PDB file of C-alpha atoms in Angstrom:
ATOM      1  CA  UNK A1017     -41.422  35.711  34.513  1.00 46.00           C
ATOM      2  CA  UNK A1018     -41.150  31.548  34.209  1.00 48.00           C
ATOM      3  CA  UNK A1019     -42.076  29.191  36.768  1.00 58.00           C
ATOM      4  CA  UNK A1020     -39.373  28.107  38.638  1.00 58.00           C
ATOM      5  CA  UNK A1021     -39.735  24.414  37.011  1.00 60.00           C
ATOM      6  CA  UNK A1022     -39.490  25.761  33.766  1.00 88.00           C
ATOM      7  CA  UNK A1023     -37.029  28.170  34.216  1.00 86.00           C
ATOM      8  CA  UNK A1024     -34.830  24.810  36.090  1.00 88.00           C
ATOM      9  CA  UNK A1025     -35.971  23.266  32.524  1.00 91.00           C
ATOM     10  CA  UNK A1026     -34.499  25.744  30.662  1.00 92.00           C
ATOM     11  CA  UNK A1027     -31.754  25.352  32.881  1.00 93.00           C
ATOM     12  CA  UNK A1028     -30.934  21.847  32.420  1.00 93.00           C
ATOM     13  CA  UNK A1029     -32.033  22.045  29.016  1.00 94.00           C
ATOM     14  CA  UNK A1030     -29.016  24.848  28.147  1.00 95.00           C
ATOM     15  CA  UNK A1031     -26.557  22.905  30.166  1.00 95.00           C
ATOM     16  CA  UNK A1032     -27.976  19.680  28.021  1.00 94.00           C
ATOM     17  CA  UNK A1033     -27.302  21.330  24.985  1.00 95.00           C
ATOM     18  CA  UNK A1034     -23.540  22.208  25.471  1.00 95.00           C
ATOM     19  CA  UNK A1035     -23.186  18.835  26.557  1.00 92.00           C
ATOM     20  CA  UNK A1036     -24.291  17.013  23.469  1.00 95.00           C
ATOM     21  CA  UNK A1037     -22.008  20.330  21.613  1.00 96.00           C
ATOM     22  CA  UNK A1038     -18.986  19.349  23.678  1.00 93.00           C
ATOM     23  CA  UNK A1039     -19.398  15.819  22.254  1.00 93.00           C
ATOM     24  CA  UNK A1040     -18.177  17.304  18.261  1.00 95.00           C
ATOM     25  CA  UNK A1041     -15.863  19.954  19.155  1.00 95.00           C
ATOM     26  CA  UNK A1042     -14.354  21.493  22.077  1.00 93.00           C
ATOM     27  CA  UNK A1043     -16.670  23.613  24.477  1.00 88.00           C
ATOM     28  CA  UNK A1044     -14.433  26.309  24.292  1.00 89.00           C
ATOM     29  CA  UNK A1045     -14.932  26.768  20.746  1.00 94.00           C
ATOM     30  CA  UNK A1046     -18.820  26.798  21.004  1.00 94.00           C
ATOM     31  CA  UNK A1047     -20.712  29.839  21.167  1.00 94.00           C
ATOM     32  CA  UNK A1048     -23.089  31.508  23.108  1.00 93.00           C
ATOM     33  CA  UNK A1049     -25.384  31.632  20.011  1.00 94.00           C
ATOM     34  CA  UNK A1050     -24.620  28.165  18.421  1.00 95.00           C
ATOM     35  CA  UNK A1051     -25.766  27.190  22.457  1.00 95.00           C
ATOM     36  CA  UNK A1052     -29.083  29.074  21.661  1.00 95.00           C
ATOM     37  CA  UNK A1053     -29.581  27.484  18.410  1.00 95.00           C
ATOM     38  CA  UNK A1054     -29.255  24.290  19.544  1.00 94.00           C
ATOM     39  CA  UNK A1055     -31.173  24.987  22.739  1.00 93.00           C
ATOM     40  CA  UNK A1056     -34.223  26.529  20.155  1.00 92.00           C
ATOM     41  CA  UNK A1057     -34.095  29.599  22.436  1.00 93.00           C
ATOM     42  CA  UNK A1058     -32.719  33.165  22.177  1.00 94.00           C
ATOM     43  CA  UNK A1059     -29.547  34.646  22.484  1.00 93.00           C
ATOM     44  CA  UNK A1060     -30.972  36.723  24.882  1.00 94.00           C
ATOM     45  CA  UNK A1061     -32.215  33.893  27.229  1.00 94.00           C
ATOM     46  CA  UNK A1062     -28.935  32.252  26.972  1.00 95.00           C
ATOM     47  CA  UNK A1063     -27.757  34.922  28.769  1.00 95.00           C
ATOM     48  CA  UNK A1064     -30.747  35.375  31.367  1.00 94.00           C
ATOM     49  CA  UNK A1065     -29.450  32.033  32.625  1.00 94.00           C
ATOM     50  CA  UNK A1066     -25.765  32.804  32.581  1.00 94.00           C
ATOM     51  CA  UNK A1067     -24.049  35.527  32.809  1.00 92.00           C
ATOM     52  CA  UNK A1068     -21.360  34.557  30.517  1.00 92.00           C
ATOM     53  CA  UNK A1069     -19.588  31.364  28.613  1.00 90.00           C
ATOM     54  CA  UNK A1070     -17.054  30.683  31.554  1.00 92.00           C
ATOM     55  CA  UNK A1071     -20.323  31.231  33.628  1.00 94.00           C
ATOM     56  CA  UNK A1072     -22.320  27.962  32.147  1.00 93.00           C
ATOM     57  CA  UNK A1073     -19.085  26.524  31.292  1.00 91.00           C
ATOM     58  CA  UNK A1074     -18.342  26.103  35.388  1.00 94.00           C
ATOM     59  CA  UNK A1075     -22.039  25.065  36.067  1.00 94.00           C
ATOM     60  CA  UNK A1076     -22.236  22.107  33.475  1.00 91.00           C
ATOM     61  CA  UNK A1077     -18.196  21.104  35.351  1.00 92.00           C
ATOM     62  CA  UNK A1078     -20.187  21.118  38.874  1.00 93.00           C
ATOM     63  CA  UNK A1079     -22.895  19.342  37.195  1.00 90.00           C
ATOM     64  CA  UNK A1080     -20.286  16.902  35.458  1.00 89.00           C
ATOM     65  CA  UNK A1081     -18.513  16.564  39.797  1.00 90.00           C
ATOM     66  CA  UNK A1082     -22.083  15.899  40.373  1.00 90.00           C
ATOM     67  CA  UNK A1083     -22.623  13.380  38.581  1.00 88.00           C
ATOM     68  CA  UNK A1084     -19.480  12.102  39.323  1.00 88.00           C
ATOM     69  CA  UNK A1085     -19.466  12.615  43.283  1.00 85.00           C
ATOM     70  CA  UNK A1086     -23.083  10.194  42.975  1.00 88.00           C
ATOM     71  CA  UNK A1087     -21.517   7.523  40.791  1.00 87.00           C
ATOM     72  CA  UNK A1088     -18.144   6.770  42.815  1.00 80.00           C
ATOM     73  CA  UNK A1089     -20.831   7.492  46.568  1.00 81.00           C
ATOM     74  CA  UNK A1090     -23.312   5.061  44.597  1.00 85.00           C
ATOM     75  CA  UNK A1091     -20.151   2.596  44.346  1.00 78.00           C
ATOM     76  CA  UNK A1092     -18.332   3.124  47.937  1.00 74.00           C
ATOM     77  CA  UNK A1093     -21.783   2.296  49.427  1.00 80.00           C
ATOM     78  CA  UNK A1094     -21.523  -1.125  48.073  1.00 80.00           C
ATOM     79  CA  UNK A1095     -18.504  -2.380  48.650  1.00 71.00           C
ATOM     80  CA  UNK A1096     -16.506  -2.934  51.766  1.00 70.00           C
ATOM     81  CA  UNK A1097     -13.011  -2.112  52.420  1.00 66.00           C
ATOM     82  CA  UNK A1098     -12.857  -6.181  54.389  1.00 68.00           C
ATOM     83  CA  UNK A1099     -12.954  -7.188  50.428  1.00 65.00           C
ATOM     84  CA  UNK A1100      -9.809  -5.112  49.447  1.00 63.00           C
ATOM     85  CA  UNK A1101      -6.839  -5.267  51.383  1.00 63.00           C
ATOM     86  CA  UNK A1102      -6.414  -1.886  51.468  1.00 61.00           C
ATOM     87  CA  UNK A1103      -7.290   1.980  50.025  1.00 62.00           C
ATOM     88  CA  UNK A1104      -5.507   1.967  46.613  1.00 67.00           C
ATOM     89  CA  UNK A1105      -6.758  -1.689  46.005  1.00 66.00           C
ATOM     90  CA  UNK A1106     -10.317  -0.546  46.570  1.00 64.00           C
ATOM     91  CA  UNK A1107      -9.376   2.981  44.559  1.00 65.00           C
ATOM     92  CA  UNK A1108      -8.136   0.565  41.449  1.00 68.00           C
ATOM     93  CA  UNK A1109     -11.634  -1.677  41.495  1.00 65.00           C
ATOM     94  CA  UNK A1110     -13.744   1.544  40.818  1.00 62.00           C
ATOM     95  CA  UNK A1111     -11.050   2.427  38.265  1.00 65.00           C
TER      96      UNK A1111
END
C-alpha cells in the first residue's frame, strides 16, 4: 500500500492528466487506458483510484468547481458592494 501522501499525489496526477488530455479532445472521448498511459500508470491503477470513467469525470468536475469557488471567493473578498451600484454590477465586474 502507498502512504496517503503518495495516494494523493497519484490521484492528483490522474486528474491533472485528464485535464491535459481534455485540452486536445473531448473528455468523453478519452479512455481510461489513454488516461493511464498519459499518467504513466497502469489501467488497473486508474481503476484502483476511480471505479469508472464517470467517477474520474465527477472528481475532475468537483475539483474545477472548488477552484472556481475559491476564485470567486477571493474576488468578492477584495471588492466591496459599496463600490458598485448593485449586485448585478458587481457580478458584471467579476465576469
